PDB file of N, CA and C in Angstrom:
ATOM      1  N   LEU A   1       1.031 -99.586 -37.174  1.00  0.00           N
ATOM      2  CA  LEU A   1       2.140-100.370 -37.277  1.00  0.00           C
ATOM      3  C   LEU A   1       3.205 -99.072 -37.039  1.00  0.00           C
ATOM      4  N   ARG A   2       3.965 -99.239 -35.803  1.00  0.00           N
ATOM      5  CA  ARG A   2       4.469 -98.084 -35.642  1.00  0.00           C
ATOM      6  C   ARG A   2       6.103 -98.035 -36.057  1.00  0.00           C
ATOM      7  N   SER A   3       6.493 -99.363 -37.110  1.00  0.00           N
ATOM      8  CA  SER A   3       7.898 -99.380 -37.615  1.00  0.00           C
ATOM      9  C   SER A   3       8.044-100.083 -38.581  1.00  0.00           C
ATOM     10  N   ASP A   4       9.016-100.528 -39.286  1.00  0.00           N
ATOM     11  CA  ASP A   4       9.159-101.159 -40.665  1.00  0.00           C
ATOM     12  C   ASP A   4       9.443-102.340 -40.170  1.00  0.00           C
ATOM     13  N   ALA A   5       9.956-103.001 -38.900  1.00  0.00           N
ATOM     14  CA  ALA A   5      10.014-104.005 -38.512  1.00  0.00           C
ATOM     15  C   ALA A   5       8.461-104.760 -38.242  1.00  0.00           C
ATOM     16  N   GLU A   6       7.836-104.218 -37.774  1.00  0.00           N
ATOM     17  CA  GLU A   6       6.440-104.353 -37.424  1.00  0.00           C
ATOM     18  C   GLU A   6       5.372-104.108 -38.621  1.00  0.00           C
ATOM     19  N   ILE A   7       5.833-103.488 -40.043  1.00  0.00           N
ATOM     20  CA  ILE A   7       5.456-103.191 -41.622  1.00  0.00           C
ATOM     21  C   ILE A   7       5.610-104.882 -42.003  1.00  0.00           C
ATOM     22  N   LYS A   8       6.961-105.313 -41.412  1.00  0.00           N
ATOM     23  CA  LYS A   8       7.568-106.537 -42.333  1.00  0.00           C
ATOM     24  C   LYS A   8       6.826-107.848 -41.522  1.00  0.00           C
ATOM     25  N   ALA A   9       6.726-108.021 -40.414  1.00  0.00           N
ATOM     26  CA  ALA A   9       5.980-109.049 -39.774  1.00  0.00           C
ATOM     27  C   ALA A   9       4.333-109.357 -40.492  1.00  0.00           C
ATOM     28  N   PHE A  10       3.605-108.312 -40.191  1.00  0.00           N
ATOM     29  CA  PHE A  10       2.196-107.838 -40.995  1.00  0.00           C
ATOM     30  C   PHE A  10       1.906-108.222 -42.244  1.00  0.00           C
ATOM     31  N   VAL A  11       2.966-108.047 -43.279  1.00  0.00           N
ATOM     32  CA  VAL A  11       2.954-108.253 -44.706  1.00  0.00           C
ATOM     33  C   VAL A  11       3.452-109.975 -44.911  1.00  0.00           C
ATOM     34  N   ASP A  12       4.622-110.608 -43.658  1.00  0.00           N
ATOM     35  CA  ASP A  12       5.040-111.974 -43.563  1.00  0.00           C
ATOM     36  C   ASP A  12       3.695-112.620 -42.866  1.00  0.00           C
ATOM     37  N   LYS A  13       2.997-111.949 -42.295  1.00  0.00           N
ATOM     38  CA  LYS A  13       2.111-112.899 -41.754  1.00  0.00           C
ATOM     39  C   LYS A  13       0.644-113.114 -42.443  1.00  0.00           C
ATOM     40  N   GLN A  14       0.651-111.951 -44.007  1.00  0.00           N
ATOM     41  CA  GLN A  14      -0.145-112.243 -45.007  1.00  0.00           C
ATOM     42  C   GLN A  14       0.140-113.173 -45.963  1.00  0.00           C
ATOM     43  N   GLY A  15       1.412-113.826 -46.061  1.00  0.00           N
ATOM     44  CA  GLY A  15       2.139-114.904 -46.596  1.00  0.00           C
ATOM     45  C   GLY A  15       2.446-114.105 -48.141  1.00  0.00           C
ATOM     46  N   LEU A  16       2.700-112.397 -48.129  1.00  0.00           N
ATOM     47  CA  LEU A  16       3.550-111.921 -48.979  1.00  0.00           C
ATOM     48  C   LEU A  16       5.246-112.057 -48.362  1.00  0.00           C
ATOM     49  N   GLY A  17       5.730-112.266 -47.556  1.00  0.00           N
ATOM     50  CA  GLY A  17       7.061-111.802 -47.246  1.00  0.00           C
ATOM     51  C   GLY A  17       8.156-112.249 -48.050  1.00  0.00           C
ATOM     52  N   ASP A  18       7.607-113.464 -48.768  1.00  0.00           N
ATOM     53  CA  ASP A  18       8.211-114.528 -49.707  1.00  0.00           C
ATOM     54  C   ASP A  18       8.212-114.294 -50.972  1.00  0.00           C
ATOM     55  N   LYS A  19       7.465-113.815 -51.828  1.00  0.00           N
ATOM     56  CA  LYS A  19       7.036-113.454 -52.849  1.00  0.00           C
ATOM     57  C   LYS A  19       7.981-112.311 -53.550  1.00  0.00           C
ATOM     58  N   ALA A  20       8.822-112.902 -54.603  1.00  0.00           N
ATOM     59  CA  ALA A  20      10.145-112.338 -55.116  1.00  0.00           C
ATOM     60  C   ALA A  20       9.615-110.769 -55.384  1.00  0.00           C
ATOM     61  N   ASN A  21       8.003-110.401 -56.408  1.00  0.00           N
ATOM     62  CA  ASN A  21       7.410-109.776 -56.986  1.00  0.00           C
ATOM     63  C   ASN A  21       7.044-107.963 -55.998  1.00  0.00           C
ATOM     64  N   VAL A  22       7.384-108.618 -54.895  1.00  0.00           N
ATOM     65  CA  VAL A  22       6.434-108.024 -53.748  1.00  0.00           C
ATOM     66  C   VAL A  22       7.379-106.839 -53.168  1.00  0.00           C
ATOM     67  N   HIS A  23       7.093-105.722 -52.830  1.00  0.00           N
ATOM     68  CA  HIS A  23       7.595-104.845 -52.806  1.00  0.00           C
ATOM     69  C   HIS A  23       7.171-103.969 -51.617  1.00  0.00           C
ATOM     70  N   VAL A  24       7.395-103.815 -50.672  1.00  0.00           N
ATOM     71  CA  VAL A  24       6.600-103.015 -49.694  1.00  0.00           C
ATOM     72  C   VAL A  24       7.232-101.695 -48.948  1.00  0.00           C
ATOM     73  N   LEU A  25       6.274-100.580 -48.868  1.00  0.00           N
ATOM     74  CA  LEU A  25       7.404 -99.301 -48.842  1.00  0.00           C
ATOM     75  C   LEU A  25       7.879 -99.071 -47.441  1.00  0.00           C
ATOM     76  N   ALA A  26       8.744 -98.483 -47.139  1.00  0.00           N
ATOM     77  CA  ALA A  26       8.754 -98.029 -45.669  1.00  0.00           C
ATOM     78  C   ALA A  26       7.692 -97.571 -44.858  1.00  0.00           C
ATOM     79  N   LYS A  27       7.653 -97.736 -43.540  1.00  0.00           N
ATOM     80  CA  LYS A  27       6.566 -96.246 -43.497  1.00  0.00           C
ATOM     81  C   LYS A  27       7.064 -95.319 -43.681  1.00  0.00           C
ATOM     82  N   SER A  28       5.903 -94.770 -43.743  1.00  0.00           N
ATOM     83  CA  SER A  28       6.280 -93.110 -44.398  1.00  0.00           C
ATOM     84  C   SER A  28       4.413 -92.428 -44.098  1.00  0.00           C
ATOM     85  N   ASP A  29       4.396 -91.368 -44.680  1.00  0.00           N
ATOM     86  CA  ASP A  29       2.635 -90.694 -44.672  1.00  0.00           C
ATOM     87  C   ASP A  29       2.591 -90.626 -46.180  1.00  0.00           C
ATOM     88  N   VAL A  30       1.062 -91.326 -46.038  1.00  0.00           N
ATOM     89  CA  VAL A  30       0.255 -91.335 -46.927  1.00  0.00           C
ATOM     90  C   VAL A  30      -0.628 -90.451 -47.047  1.00  0.00           C
ATOM     91  N   MET A  31      -0.518 -89.643 -46.686  1.00  0.00           N
ATOM     92  CA  MET A  31      -1.816 -88.004 -46.710  1.00  0.00           C
ATOM     93  C   MET A  31      -0.846 -86.850 -46.552  1.00  0.00           C
ATOM     94  N   GLY A  32      -1.376 -85.923 -47.045  1.00  0.00           N
ATOM     95  CA  GLY A  32      -1.123 -84.456 -46.856  1.00  0.00           C
ATOM     96  C   GLY A  32       0.724 -84.154 -47.552  1.00  0.00           C
ATOM     97  N   ASP A  33       1.272 -83.319 -47.131  1.00  0.00           N
ATOM     98  CA  ASP A  33       1.857 -82.610 -47.913  1.00  0.00           C
ATOM     99  C   ASP A  33       3.940 -83.804 -47.910  1.00  0.00           C
ATOM    100  N   LYS A  34       3.854 -84.239 -47.069  1.00  0.00           N
ATOM    101  CA  LYS A  34       4.929 -85.424 -46.828  1.00  0.00           C
ATOM    102  C   LYS A  34       4.377 -86.630 -47.498  1.00  0.00           C
ATOM    103  N   MET A  35       3.498 -86.540 -48.362  1.00  0.00           N
ATOM    104  CA  MET A  35       3.167 -87.938 -48.914  1.00  0.00           C
ATOM    105  C   MET A  35       4.167 -88.330 -49.217  1.00  0.00           C
ATOM    106  N   ASN A  36       4.401 -89.532 -49.412  1.00  0.00           N
ATOM    107  CA  ASN A  36       5.674 -90.134 -49.729  1.00  0.00           C
ATOM    108  C   ASN A  36       5.352 -90.778 -51.617  1.00  0.00           C
ATOM    109  N   PRO A  37       6.409 -90.451 -52.722  1.00  0.00           N
ATOM    110  CA  PRO A  37       6.345 -89.463 -54.187  1.00  0.00           C
ATOM    111  C   PRO A  37       5.963 -90.736 -54.430  1.00  0.00           C
ATOM    112  N   VAL A  38       6.326 -92.087 -54.346  1.00  0.00           N
ATOM    113  CA  VAL A  38       5.715 -93.230 -54.639  1.00  0.00           C
ATOM    114  C   VAL A  38       4.009 -93.770 -54.411  1.00  0.00           C
ATOM    115  N   TRP A  39       3.747 -93.537 -53.178  1.00  0.00           N
ATOM    116  CA  TRP A  39       2.380 -93.574 -52.937  1.00  0.00           C
ATOM    117  C   TRP A  39       1.745 -92.830 -53.747  1.00  0.00           C
ATOM    118  N   LYS A  40       1.881 -91.335 -53.444  1.00  0.00           N
ATOM    119  CA  LYS A  40       1.143 -90.463 -54.606  1.00  0.00           C
ATOM    120  C   LYS A  40       0.849 -90.858 -55.826  1.00  0.00           C
ATOM    121  N   PHE A  41       1.924 -91.673 -56.510  1.00  0.00           N
ATOM    122  CA  PHE A  41       1.840 -91.728 -58.016  1.00  0.00           C
ATOM    123  C   PHE A  41       0.851 -92.424 -57.994  1.00  0.00           C
ATOM    124  N   MET A  42       0.758 -93.835 -57.403  1.00  0.00           N
ATOM    125  CA  MET A  42       0.086 -94.784 -57.563  1.00  0.00           C
ATOM    126  C   MET A  42      -1.296 -94.704 -57.194  1.00  0.00           C
ATOM    127  N   LYS A  43      -1.720 -93.709 -56.131  1.00  0.00           N
ATOM    128  CA  LYS A  43      -2.701 -93.204 -55.885  1.00  0.00           C
ATOM    129  C   LYS A  43      -3.741 -92.333 -57.033  1.00  0.00           C
ATOM    130  N   ASP A  44      -3.228 -91.343 -57.602  1.00  0.00           N
ATOM    131  CA  ASP A  44      -3.279 -90.697 -58.580  1.00  0.00           C
ATOM    132  C   ASP A  44      -3.664 -91.227 -60.001  1.00  0.00           C
ATOM    133  N   GLU A  45      -2.821 -92.682 -60.018  1.00  0.00           N
ATOM    134  CA  GLU A  45      -2.607 -93.768 -61.501  1.00  0.00           C
ATOM    135  C   GLU A  45      -4.266 -94.180 -60.990  1.00  0.00           C
ATOM    136  N   THR A  46      -4.641 -94.166 -60.212  1.00  0.00           N
ATOM    137  CA  THR A  46      -5.879 -95.292 -59.901  1.00  0.00           C
ATOM    138  C   THR A  46      -6.558 -94.490 -59.412  1.00  0.00           C
ATOM    139  N   GLY A  47      -6.885 -92.857 -58.994  1.00  0.00           N
ATOM    140  CA  GLY A  47      -7.687 -92.314 -58.275  1.00  0.00           C
ATOM    141  C   GLY A  47      -8.418 -92.775 -56.922  1.00  0.00           C
ATOM    142  N   ALA A  48      -7.428 -93.640 -56.025  1.00  0.00           N
ATOM    143  CA  ALA A  48      -7.845 -94.200 -54.784  1.00  0.00           C
ATOM    144  C   ALA A  48      -7.800 -92.642 -54.134  1.00  0.00           C
ATOM    145  N   ARG A  49      -8.642 -93.294 -52.934  1.00  0.00           N
ATOM    146  CA  ARG A  49      -8.911 -92.239 -51.934  1.00  0.00           C
ATOM    147  C   ARG A  49      -7.994 -92.369 -50.885  1.00  0.00           C
ATOM    148  N   ASP A  50      -8.054 -91.180 -50.218  1.00  0.00           N
ATOM    149  CA  ASP A  50      -6.831 -91.910 -49.142  1.00  0.00           C
ATOM    150  C   ASP A  50      -7.095 -92.544 -47.951  1.00  0.00           C
ATOM    151  N   PRO A  51      -6.766 -93.571 -47.566  1.00  0.00           N
ATOM    152  CA  PRO A  51      -6.786 -94.608 -46.846  1.00  0.00           C
ATOM    153  C   PRO A  51      -6.863 -94.355 -45.293  1.00  0.00           C
ATOM    154  N   GLY A  52      -7.914 -94.838 -44.463  1.00  0.00           N
ATOM    155  CA  GLY A  52      -8.493 -94.653 -42.940  1.00  0.00           C
ATOM    156  C   GLY A  52      -7.002 -95.390 -42.693  1.00  0.00           C
ATOM    157  N   TRP A  53      -6.429 -96.301 -43.157  1.00  0.00           N
ATOM    158  CA  TRP A  53      -5.389 -97.234 -42.637  1.00  0.00           C
ATOM    159  C   TRP A  53      -4.324 -97.779 -43.880  1.00  0.00           C
ATOM    160  N   ASN A  54      -3.494 -97.644 -43.408  1.00  0.00           N
ATOM    161  CA  ASN A  54      -2.378 -97.826 -44.910  1.00  0.00           C
ATOM    162  C   ASN A  54      -2.426 -98.753 -45.664  1.00  0.00           C
ATOM    163  N   PHE A  55      -3.032 -99.984 -44.526  1.00  0.00           N
ATOM    164  CA  PHE A  55      -2.981-101.276 -45.477  1.00  0.00           C
ATOM    165  C   PHE A  55      -4.482-101.448 -46.249  1.00  0.00           C
ATOM    166  N   ASN A  56      -5.365-100.246 -45.991  1.00  0.00           N
ATOM    167  CA  ASN A  56      -6.138-100.328 -46.693  1.00  0.00           C
ATOM    168  C   ASN A  56      -6.141 -99.489 -48.356  1.00  0.00           C
ATOM    169  N   GLY A  57      -4.441 -99.320 -48.543  1.00  0.00           N
ATOM    170  CA  GLY A  57      -4.419 -98.730 -49.542  1.00  0.00           C
ATOM    171  C   GLY A  57      -3.423 -99.531 -50.050  1.00  0.00           C
ATOM    172  N   MET A  58      -3.770-100.544 -50.955  1.00  0.00           N
ATOM    173  CA  MET A  58      -2.602-101.663 -51.428  1.00  0.00           C
ATOM    174  C   MET A  58      -2.702-101.579 -53.163  1.00  0.00           C
ATOM    175  N   PHE A  59      -1.639-101.781 -53.382  1.00  0.00           N
ATOM    176  CA  PHE A  59      -1.987-101.511 -55.000  1.00  0.00           C
ATOM    177  C   PHE A  59      -0.193-102.699 -55.887  1.00  0.00           C
ATOM    178  N   VAL A  60      -0.928-102.923 -56.950  1.00  0.00           N
ATOM    179  CA  VAL A  60       0.005-103.783 -57.921  1.00  0.00           C
ATOM    180  C   VAL A  60       0.621-102.958 -59.226  1.00  0.00           C
ATOM    181  N   ILE A  61       1.594-103.398 -59.816  1.00  0.00           N
ATOM    182  CA  ILE A  61       1.943-103.114 -60.728  1.00  0.00           C
ATOM    183  C   ILE A  61       1.793-104.321 -61.604  1.00  0.00           C
ATOM    184  N   THR A  62       1.119-104.341 -62.914  1.00  0.00           N
ATOM    185  CA  THR A  62       1.201-105.761 -64.063  1.00  0.00           C
ATOM    186  C   THR A  62       2.354-105.693 -64.533  1.00  0.00           C
ATOM    187  N   LYS A  63       2.232-106.920 -64.983  1.00  0.00           N
ATOM    188  CA  LYS A  63       3.362-107.163 -65.942  1.00  0.00           C
ATOM    189  C   LYS A  63       4.208-106.053 -67.332  1.00  0.00           C
ATOM    190  N   ALA A  64       2.426-105.447 -67.699  1.00  0.00           N
ATOM    191  CA  ALA A  64       2.487-104.873 -68.278  1.00  0.00           C
ATOM    192  C   ALA A  64       2.762-103.013 -67.808  1.00  0.00           C
ATOM    193  N   GLY A  65       2.797-103.025 -66.718  1.00  0.00           N
ATOM    194  CA  GLY A  65       3.225-101.585 -66.280  1.00  0.00           C
ATOM    195  C   GLY A  65       2.227-100.995 -65.431  1.00  0.00           C
ATOM    196  N   GLU A  66       1.113-101.703 -65.681  1.00  0.00           N
ATOM    197  CA  GLU A  66      -0.485-100.726 -65.306  1.00  0.00           C
ATOM    198  C   GLU A  66      -0.646-100.872 -63.761  1.00  0.00           C
ATOM    199  N   VAL A  67      -0.818 -99.850 -62.776  1.00  0.00           N
ATOM    200  CA  VAL A  67      -1.239 -99.386 -61.672  1.00  0.00           C
ATOM    201  C   VAL A  67      -2.590-100.063 -61.332  1.00  0.00           C
ATOM    202  N   GLN A  68      -3.025-100.910 -60.369  1.00  0.00           N
ATOM    203  CA  GLN A  68      -4.151-101.546 -60.097  1.00  0.00           C
ATOM    204  C   GLN A  68      -4.282-101.542 -58.627  1.00  0.00           C
ATOM    205  N   ARG A  69      -5.529-100.939 -58.580  1.00  0.00           N
ATOM    206  CA  ARG A  69      -5.419-100.890 -56.470  1.00  0.00           C
ATOM    207  C   ARG A  69      -5.769-102.365 -56.226  1.00  0.00           C
ATOM    208  N   VAL A  70      -5.881-102.488 -55.057  1.00  0.00           N
ATOM    209  CA  VAL A  70      -5.999-104.036 -54.488  1.00  0.00           C
ATOM    210  C   VAL A  70      -7.555-103.485 -54.034  1.00  0.00           C
ATOM    211  N   PRO A  71      -8.634-104.126 -54.402  1.00  0.00           N
ATOM    212  CA  PRO A  71      -9.971-103.299 -53.977  1.00  0.00           C
ATOM    213  C   PRO A  71     -10.036-103.990 -52.237  1.00  0.00           C
ATOM    214  N   LEU A  72     -10.908-103.885 -51.711  1.00  0.00           N
ATOM    215  CA  LEU A  72     -10.659-103.798 -50.065  1.00  0.00           C
ATOM    216  C   LEU A  72     -11.524-105.539 -50.152  1.00  0.00           C
ATOM    217  N   GLY A  73     -11.116-106.387 -49.389  1.00  0.00           N
ATOM    218  CA  GLY A  73     -12.040-107.516 -49.030  1.00  0.00           C
ATOM    219  C   GLY A  73     -11.306-108.657 -50.141  1.00  0.00           C
ATOM    220  N   THR A  74     -10.633-108.404 -51.131  1.00  0.00           N
ATOM    221  CA  THR A  74      -9.660-109.079 -51.910  1.00  0.00           C
ATOM    222  C   THR A  74      -8.963-109.549 -51.216  1.00  0.00           C
ATOM    223  N   SER A  75      -8.627-111.224 -51.532  1.00  0.00           N
ATOM    224  CA  SER A  75      -7.315-111.745 -51.087  1.00  0.00           C
ATOM    225  C   SER A  75      -6.101-111.049 -51.502  1.00  0.00           C
ATOM    226  N   HIS A  76      -5.578-110.682 -50.906  1.00  0.00           N
ATOM    227  CA  HIS A  76      -4.036-110.160 -51.309  1.00  0.00           C
ATOM    228  C   HIS A  76      -3.627-110.548 -52.290  1.00  0.00           C
ATOM    229  N   LEU A  77      -3.240-112.061 -51.910  1.00  0.00           N
ATOM    230  CA  LEU A  77      -2.149-113.015 -52.420  1.00  0.00           C
ATOM    231  C   LEU A  77      -2.713-113.284 -53.890  1.00  0.00           C
ATOM    232  N   GLN A  78      -3.997-113.071 -53.782  1.00  0.00           N
ATOM    233  CA  GLN A  78      -5.384-113.539 -54.989  1.00  0.00           C
ATOM    234  C   GLN A  78      -4.988-112.429 -55.863  1.00  0.00           C
ATOM    235  N   MET A  79      -5.040-111.270 -55.514  1.00  0.00           N
ATOM    236  CA  MET A  79      -5.120-109.941 -56.425  1.00  0.00           C
ATOM    237  C   MET A  79      -3.294-109.866 -57.006  1.00  0.00           C
ATOM    238  N   ILE A  80      -2.641-109.966 -56.389  1.00  0.00           N
ATOM    239  CA  ILE A  80      -1.512-110.314 -56.166  1.00  0.00           C
ATOM    240  C   ILE A  80      -1.011-111.086 -57.891  1.00  0.00           C
ATOM    241  N   GLU A  81      -1.172-111.931 -57.333  1.00  0.00           N
ATOM    242  CA  GLU A  81      -0.697-113.598 -58.220  1.00  0.00           C
ATOM    243  C   GLU A  81      -1.794-113.048 -59.443  1.00  0.00           C
ATOM    244  N   GLU A  82      -2.841-112.706 -59.652  1.00  0.00           N
ATOM    245  CA  GLU A  82      -3.819-112.629 -60.434  1.00  0.00           C
ATOM    246  C   GLU A  82      -3.129-110.964 -61.564  1.00  0.00           C
ATOM    247  N   ALA A  83      -2.741-110.177 -60.587  1.00  0.00           N
ATOM    248  CA  ALA A  83      -1.935-109.014 -62.058  1.00  0.00           C
ATOM    249  C   ALA A  83      -0.611-109.627 -62.498  1.00  0.00           C
ATOM    250  N   LEU A  84       0.257-110.062 -61.464  1.00  0.00           N
ATOM    251  CA  LEU A  84       0.975-110.764 -62.376  1.00  0.00           C
ATOM    252  C   LEU A  84       0.898-111.642 -63.092  1.00  0.00           C
ATOM    253  N   ASP A  85       0.060-112.278 -63.247  1.00  0.00           N
ATOM    254  CA  ASP A  85      -0.478-113.355 -64.261  1.00  0.00           C
ATOM    255  C   ASP A  85      -0.959-112.596 -65.675  1.00  0.00           C
ATOM    256  N   ALA A  86      -0.880-111.596 -65.476  1.00  0.00           N
ATOM    257  CA  ALA A  86      -2.072-110.636 -66.513  1.00  0.00           C
ATOM    258  C   ALA A  86      -1.209-110.246 -67.946  1.00  0.00           C
TER     259      ALA A  86
END
């Protein structure tokens, strides 16, 4: 995905675009010296590895403030709903 508009379209296609508590970062680096600081924080909090693709690295923050990594193969919407209900 090469632009913020393409990222938004992808998120919308996943059924997450209209969720009030879903916040998507703008296009940014997820590895290296220019890594987005929010991404770095969530990666460090969960011990996640560098993603092969941006959407292989998704995180949710529970109501209790705990950062959780969305496991690969998990329904994105299911993981978010479960985290928000926790």
